[in-house]
Coordinates of C-alpha atoms in Angstrom, one line a residue:
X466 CA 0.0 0.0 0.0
X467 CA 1.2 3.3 -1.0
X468 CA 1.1 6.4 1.8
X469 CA 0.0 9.3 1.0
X470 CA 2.0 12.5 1.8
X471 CA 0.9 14.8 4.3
X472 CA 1.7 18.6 4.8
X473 CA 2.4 18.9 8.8
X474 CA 3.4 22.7 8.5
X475 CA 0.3 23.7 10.3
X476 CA 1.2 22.1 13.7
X477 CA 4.4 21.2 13.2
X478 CA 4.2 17.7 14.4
X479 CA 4.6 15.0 12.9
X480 CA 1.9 12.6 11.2
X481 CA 1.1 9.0 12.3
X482 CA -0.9 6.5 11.2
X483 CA -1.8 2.7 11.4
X484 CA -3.7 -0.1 11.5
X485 CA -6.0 -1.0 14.3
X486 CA -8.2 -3.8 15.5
X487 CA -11.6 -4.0 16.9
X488 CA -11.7 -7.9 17.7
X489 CA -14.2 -9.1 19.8
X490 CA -17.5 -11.5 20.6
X491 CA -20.8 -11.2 18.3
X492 CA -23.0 -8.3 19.2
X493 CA -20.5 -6.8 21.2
X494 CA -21.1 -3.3 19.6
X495 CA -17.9 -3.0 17.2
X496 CA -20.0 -1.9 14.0
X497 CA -21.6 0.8 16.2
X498 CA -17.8 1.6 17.9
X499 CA -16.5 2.2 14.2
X500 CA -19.6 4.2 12.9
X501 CA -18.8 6.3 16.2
X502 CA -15.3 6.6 16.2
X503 CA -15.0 7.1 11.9
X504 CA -18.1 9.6 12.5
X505 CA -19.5 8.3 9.5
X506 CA -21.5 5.1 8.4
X507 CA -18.7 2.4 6.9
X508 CA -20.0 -0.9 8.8
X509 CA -23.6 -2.0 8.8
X510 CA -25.6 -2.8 12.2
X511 CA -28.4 -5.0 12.6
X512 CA -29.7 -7.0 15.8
X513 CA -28.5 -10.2 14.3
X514 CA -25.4 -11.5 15.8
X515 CA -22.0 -12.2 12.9
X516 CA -23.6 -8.9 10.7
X517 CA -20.0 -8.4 10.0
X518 CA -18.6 -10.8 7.6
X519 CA -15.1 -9.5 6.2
X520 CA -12.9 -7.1 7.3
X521 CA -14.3 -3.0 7.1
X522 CA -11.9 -0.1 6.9
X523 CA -13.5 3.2 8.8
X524 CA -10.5 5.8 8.6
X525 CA -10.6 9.0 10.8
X526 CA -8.2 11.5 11.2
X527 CA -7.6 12.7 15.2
X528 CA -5.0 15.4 15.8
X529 CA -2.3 14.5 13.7
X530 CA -2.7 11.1 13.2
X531 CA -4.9 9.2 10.4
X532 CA -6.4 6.3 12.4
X533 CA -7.4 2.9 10.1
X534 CA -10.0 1.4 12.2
X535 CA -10.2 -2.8 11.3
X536 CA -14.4 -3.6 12.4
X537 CA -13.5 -7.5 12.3
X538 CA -16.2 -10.4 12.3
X539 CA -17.4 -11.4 15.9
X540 CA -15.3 -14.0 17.1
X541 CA -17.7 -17.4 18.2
X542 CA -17.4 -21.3 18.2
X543 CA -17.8 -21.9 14.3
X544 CA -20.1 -24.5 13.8
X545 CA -20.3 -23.7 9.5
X546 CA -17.8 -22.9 7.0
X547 CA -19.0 -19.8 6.6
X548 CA -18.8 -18.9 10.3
X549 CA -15.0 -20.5 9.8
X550 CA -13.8 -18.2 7.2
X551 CA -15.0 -15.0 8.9
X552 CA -13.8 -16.2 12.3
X553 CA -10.1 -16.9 10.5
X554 CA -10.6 -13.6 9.0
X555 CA -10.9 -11.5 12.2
X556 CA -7.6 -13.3 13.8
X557 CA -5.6 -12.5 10.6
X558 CA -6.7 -9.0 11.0
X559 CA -5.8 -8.8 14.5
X560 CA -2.5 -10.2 13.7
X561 CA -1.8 -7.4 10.8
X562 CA -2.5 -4.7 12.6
X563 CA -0.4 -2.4 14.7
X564 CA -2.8 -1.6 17.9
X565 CA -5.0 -4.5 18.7
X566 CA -8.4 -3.6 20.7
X567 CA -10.7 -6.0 22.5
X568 CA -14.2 -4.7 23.4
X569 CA -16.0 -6.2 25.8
X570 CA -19.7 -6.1 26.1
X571 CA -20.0 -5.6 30.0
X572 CA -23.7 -6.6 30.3
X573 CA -22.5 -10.0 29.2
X574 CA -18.8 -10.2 30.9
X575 CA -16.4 -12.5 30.3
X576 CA -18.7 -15.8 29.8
X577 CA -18.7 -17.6 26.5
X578 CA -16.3 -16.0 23.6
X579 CA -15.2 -13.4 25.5
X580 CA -13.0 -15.8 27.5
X581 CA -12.1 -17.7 24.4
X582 CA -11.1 -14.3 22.8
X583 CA -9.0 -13.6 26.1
X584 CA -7.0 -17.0 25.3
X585 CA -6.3 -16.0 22.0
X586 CA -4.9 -13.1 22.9
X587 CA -2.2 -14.6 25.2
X588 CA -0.4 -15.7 21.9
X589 CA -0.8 -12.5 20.1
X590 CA 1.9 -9.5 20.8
X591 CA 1.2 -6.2 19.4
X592 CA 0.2 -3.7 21.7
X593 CA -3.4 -4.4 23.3
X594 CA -6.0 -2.2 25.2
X595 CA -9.5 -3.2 26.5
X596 CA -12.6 -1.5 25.5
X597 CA -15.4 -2.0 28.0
X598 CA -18.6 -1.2 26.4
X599 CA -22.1 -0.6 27.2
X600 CA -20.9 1.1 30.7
X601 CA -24.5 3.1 31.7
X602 CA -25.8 -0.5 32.2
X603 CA -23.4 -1.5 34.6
X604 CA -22.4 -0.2 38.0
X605 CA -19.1 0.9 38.8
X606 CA -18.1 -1.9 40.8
X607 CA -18.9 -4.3 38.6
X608 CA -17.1 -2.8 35.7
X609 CA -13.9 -2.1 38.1
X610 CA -14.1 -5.8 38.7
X611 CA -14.5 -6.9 35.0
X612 CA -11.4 -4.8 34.3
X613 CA -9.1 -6.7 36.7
X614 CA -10.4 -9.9 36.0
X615 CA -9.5 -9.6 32.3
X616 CA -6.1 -7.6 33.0
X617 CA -5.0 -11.2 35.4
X618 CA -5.6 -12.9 31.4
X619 CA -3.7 -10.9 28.6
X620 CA -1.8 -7.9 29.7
X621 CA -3.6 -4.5 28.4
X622 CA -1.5 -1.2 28.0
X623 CA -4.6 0.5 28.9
X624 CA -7.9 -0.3 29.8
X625 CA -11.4 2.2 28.8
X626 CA -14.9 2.0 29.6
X627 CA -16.6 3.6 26.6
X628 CA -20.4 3.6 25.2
X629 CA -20.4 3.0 21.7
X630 CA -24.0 4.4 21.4
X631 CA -23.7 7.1 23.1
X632 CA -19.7 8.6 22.2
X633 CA -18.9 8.8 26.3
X634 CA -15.7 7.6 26.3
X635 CA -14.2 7.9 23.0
X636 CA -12.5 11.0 22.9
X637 CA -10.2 9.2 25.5
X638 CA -9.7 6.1 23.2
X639 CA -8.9 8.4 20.0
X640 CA -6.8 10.7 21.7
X641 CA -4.6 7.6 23.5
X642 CA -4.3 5.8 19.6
X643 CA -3.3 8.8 17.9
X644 CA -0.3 9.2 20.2
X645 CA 0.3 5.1 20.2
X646 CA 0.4 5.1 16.6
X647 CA 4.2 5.4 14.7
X648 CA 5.0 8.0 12.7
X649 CA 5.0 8.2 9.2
X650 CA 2.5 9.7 6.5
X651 CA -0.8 8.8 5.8
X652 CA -2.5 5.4 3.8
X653 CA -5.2 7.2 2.5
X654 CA -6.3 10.7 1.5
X655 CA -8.0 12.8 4.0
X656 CA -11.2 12.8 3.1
X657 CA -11.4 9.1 2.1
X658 CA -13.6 7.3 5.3
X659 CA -13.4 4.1 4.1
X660 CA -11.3 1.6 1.9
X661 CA -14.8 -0.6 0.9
X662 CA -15.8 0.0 -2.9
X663 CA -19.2 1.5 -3.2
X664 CA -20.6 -1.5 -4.9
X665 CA -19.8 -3.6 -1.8
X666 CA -20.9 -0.6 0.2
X667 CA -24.3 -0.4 -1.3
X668 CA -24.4 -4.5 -1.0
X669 CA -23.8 -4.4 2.7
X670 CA -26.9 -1.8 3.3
X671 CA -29.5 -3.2 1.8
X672 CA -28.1 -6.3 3.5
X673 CA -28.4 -4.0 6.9
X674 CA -32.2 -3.4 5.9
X675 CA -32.8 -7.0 4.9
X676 CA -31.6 -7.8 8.2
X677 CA -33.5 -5.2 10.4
X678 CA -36.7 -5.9 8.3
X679 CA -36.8 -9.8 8.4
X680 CA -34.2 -10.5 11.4
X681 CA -36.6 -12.7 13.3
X682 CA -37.8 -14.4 10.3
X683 CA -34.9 -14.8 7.5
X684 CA -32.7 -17.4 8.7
X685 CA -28.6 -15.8 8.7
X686 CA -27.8 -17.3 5.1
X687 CA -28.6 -14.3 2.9
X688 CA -26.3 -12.9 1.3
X689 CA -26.8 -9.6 -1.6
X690 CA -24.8 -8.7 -4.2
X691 CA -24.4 -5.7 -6.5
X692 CA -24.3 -6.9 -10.0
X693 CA -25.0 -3.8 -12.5
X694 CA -24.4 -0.6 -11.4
X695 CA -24.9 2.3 -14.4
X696 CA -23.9 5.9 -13.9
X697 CA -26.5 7.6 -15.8
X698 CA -26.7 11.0 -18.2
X699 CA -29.3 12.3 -15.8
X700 CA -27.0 12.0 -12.6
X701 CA -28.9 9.6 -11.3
X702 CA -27.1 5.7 -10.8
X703 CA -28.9 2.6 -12.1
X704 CA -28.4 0.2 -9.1
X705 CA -29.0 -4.0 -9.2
X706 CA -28.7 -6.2 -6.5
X707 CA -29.3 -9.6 -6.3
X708 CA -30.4 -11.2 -2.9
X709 CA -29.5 -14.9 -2.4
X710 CA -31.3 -17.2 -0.3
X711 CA -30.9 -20.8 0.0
X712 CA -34.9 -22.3 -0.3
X713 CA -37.9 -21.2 -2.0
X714 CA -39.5 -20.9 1.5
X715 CA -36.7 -18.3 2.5
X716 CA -37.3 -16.6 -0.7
X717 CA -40.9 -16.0 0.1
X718 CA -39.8 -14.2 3.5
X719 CA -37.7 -11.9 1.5
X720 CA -40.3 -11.1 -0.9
X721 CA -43.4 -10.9 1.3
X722 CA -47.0 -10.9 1.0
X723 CA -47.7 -9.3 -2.4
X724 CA -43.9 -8.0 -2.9
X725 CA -44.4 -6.0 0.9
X726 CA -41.1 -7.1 2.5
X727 CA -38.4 -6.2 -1.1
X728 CA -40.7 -2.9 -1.3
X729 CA -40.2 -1.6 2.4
X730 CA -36.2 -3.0 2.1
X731 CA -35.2 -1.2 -1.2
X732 CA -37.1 2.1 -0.1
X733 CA -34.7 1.8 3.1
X734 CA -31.7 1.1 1.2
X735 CA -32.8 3.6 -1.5
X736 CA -32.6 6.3 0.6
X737 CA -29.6 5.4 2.6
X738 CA -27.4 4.6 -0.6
X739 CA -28.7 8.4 -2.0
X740 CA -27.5 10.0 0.8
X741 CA -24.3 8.3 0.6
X742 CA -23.6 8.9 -2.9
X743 CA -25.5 12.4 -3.0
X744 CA -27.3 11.8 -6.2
X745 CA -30.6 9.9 -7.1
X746 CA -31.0 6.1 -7.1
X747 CA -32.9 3.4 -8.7
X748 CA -32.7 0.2 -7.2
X749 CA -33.8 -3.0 -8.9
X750 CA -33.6 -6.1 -6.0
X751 CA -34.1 -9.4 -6.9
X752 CA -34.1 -12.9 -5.0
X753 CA -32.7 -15.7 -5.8
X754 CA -32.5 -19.6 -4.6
X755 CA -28.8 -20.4 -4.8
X756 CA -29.1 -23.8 -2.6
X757 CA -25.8 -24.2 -0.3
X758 CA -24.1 -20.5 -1.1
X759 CA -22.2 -20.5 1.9
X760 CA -20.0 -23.7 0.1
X761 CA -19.9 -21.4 -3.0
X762 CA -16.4 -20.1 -3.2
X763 CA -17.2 -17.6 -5.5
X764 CA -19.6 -16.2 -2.7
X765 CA -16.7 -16.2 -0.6
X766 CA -14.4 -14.0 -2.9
X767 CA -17.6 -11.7 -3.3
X768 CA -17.8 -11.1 0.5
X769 CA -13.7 -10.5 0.6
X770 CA -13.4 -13.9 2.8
X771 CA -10.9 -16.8 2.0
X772 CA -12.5 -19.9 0.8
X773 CA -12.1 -22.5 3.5
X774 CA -11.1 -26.1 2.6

């Protein structure tokens, strides 16, 4: 990767940037965490736990330093090989990076993954430091007593206690990683928030929207992909995504009584893509029955995960 030059006149300081890694459970809040700390939209959310599927870039600039923020898959007991490739994906990205973060949801503490995720850590060694999050639903003590218990298992640098929802916290956790960064110049240019092509971008929200629409009912193998997108005279951008499902009765959910459910989801992704791109849309969705996608290497390579044997 090439870095970008960076004029450091203005302070007289000089510019760092890096690589850092938001590793922990499913549903622990990183998605949120990177929306917050990029101040922009680059990850998608959705109640559903593994939402995040390959490695998202969110890159903000604090003080001096351009910050490249890794939102990794949740890290869980894979039971598909789906769920194999995106767990192998979030160690590899932990590994490449230069800071490594673990947040912890502190509702849930350290039962399950999070104490699986602590393990992992102990053979990992780049820097580390401990995000606790969702801190206004815990009291103090119990937070102060999450903090030591996971400090007796990996050795943090520093330990936070953040709320990814609502920002308290964070200045703290962007001000510490733009000094624990090394120098150099920046990756990317400054206004650039994220390395994800818009394609995949506009493929991951109407995912998002799929998702918050049918989470209850549409069974975690979906997967959408952008396959035409025309820039046209008018301004506007021609937009088609194809949603793929793995049975006809699944197919049905994402369709809906009389088209309802593809009609409320592309409206929702519609407007958010728009916004994004600051022009008009028209998206075209369409579902299809691609029985056993998730052993579909080319799915893989569409969803930037390695295909695993």
């Amino acid at each position: 990767m090439t870095n970008i030059e960076h004029d450091t006149a203005a302070t007289g300081a000089p510019t760092r940037s890096g690589f850092v890694a938001l590793i922990g459970a499913t549903n622990a809040g990183k998605s949120t965490l990177v929306n917050r700390l990029v101040g922009a939209k680059v990850s998608i959310v959705s109640h559903k736990v593994q939402t995040t599927r390959a490695i998202v870039r969110g890159i903000a600039i604090h003080d001096n330093a351009q910050i490249v923020f890794m939102d990794t898959p949740g890290i869980f007991k894979p039971r598909r090989r789906l769920d194999r490739a995106m767990v192998t994906t979030a160690w590899g990205g932990a590994k490449d990076a230069d800071v490594i973060t673990l947040l912890i949801d502190s509702e849930r503490g350290l039962k399950g993954d999070a104490e699986a995720i602590l393990e992992g850590l102990k053979e990992v060694h780049q820097p580390k430091i401990l995000l606790l999050n969702k801190i206004d639903q815990v009291r103090p003590e119990d937070l102060l007593k999450l903090a030591a218990a996971a400090n007796e298992v990996v050795k943090f640098e520093r330990t936070f206690m953040i709320s990814a929802l609502s920002g308290s916290g964070c200045d703290d956790v962007m001000d510490y990683l733009a000094k624990a960064l090394p120098e150099g110049p920046w990756y990317y240019p400054e206004d650039q928030i994220s390395d994800l092509p818009m394609r995949q971008l506009a493929a991951e929200i109407t995912r998002e929207k799929l998702f918050l629409r049918l989470h209850q009912e549409l069974p975690y193998a979906s997967h959408v992909e952008t396959e035409r997108w025309e820039e046209r005279k008018d301004g506007s951008v021609r937009i088609e995504q194809v949603i793929y499902v793995e049975r006809d009765s699944q197919k049905k959910i994402a369709l809906g009584k009389g088209g309802e459910a593809i009609k409320a989801i592309s409206t929702a992704a519609r407007k958010e893509i728009s916004e994004i791109l600051e022009q008009p849309v028209h998206l075209f969705l369409f579902v299809k029955v691609r029985e056993n996608w998730g052993d579909d290497p080319e799915r893989f390579r569409e969803m930037g995960l390695e295909f695993p044997r």
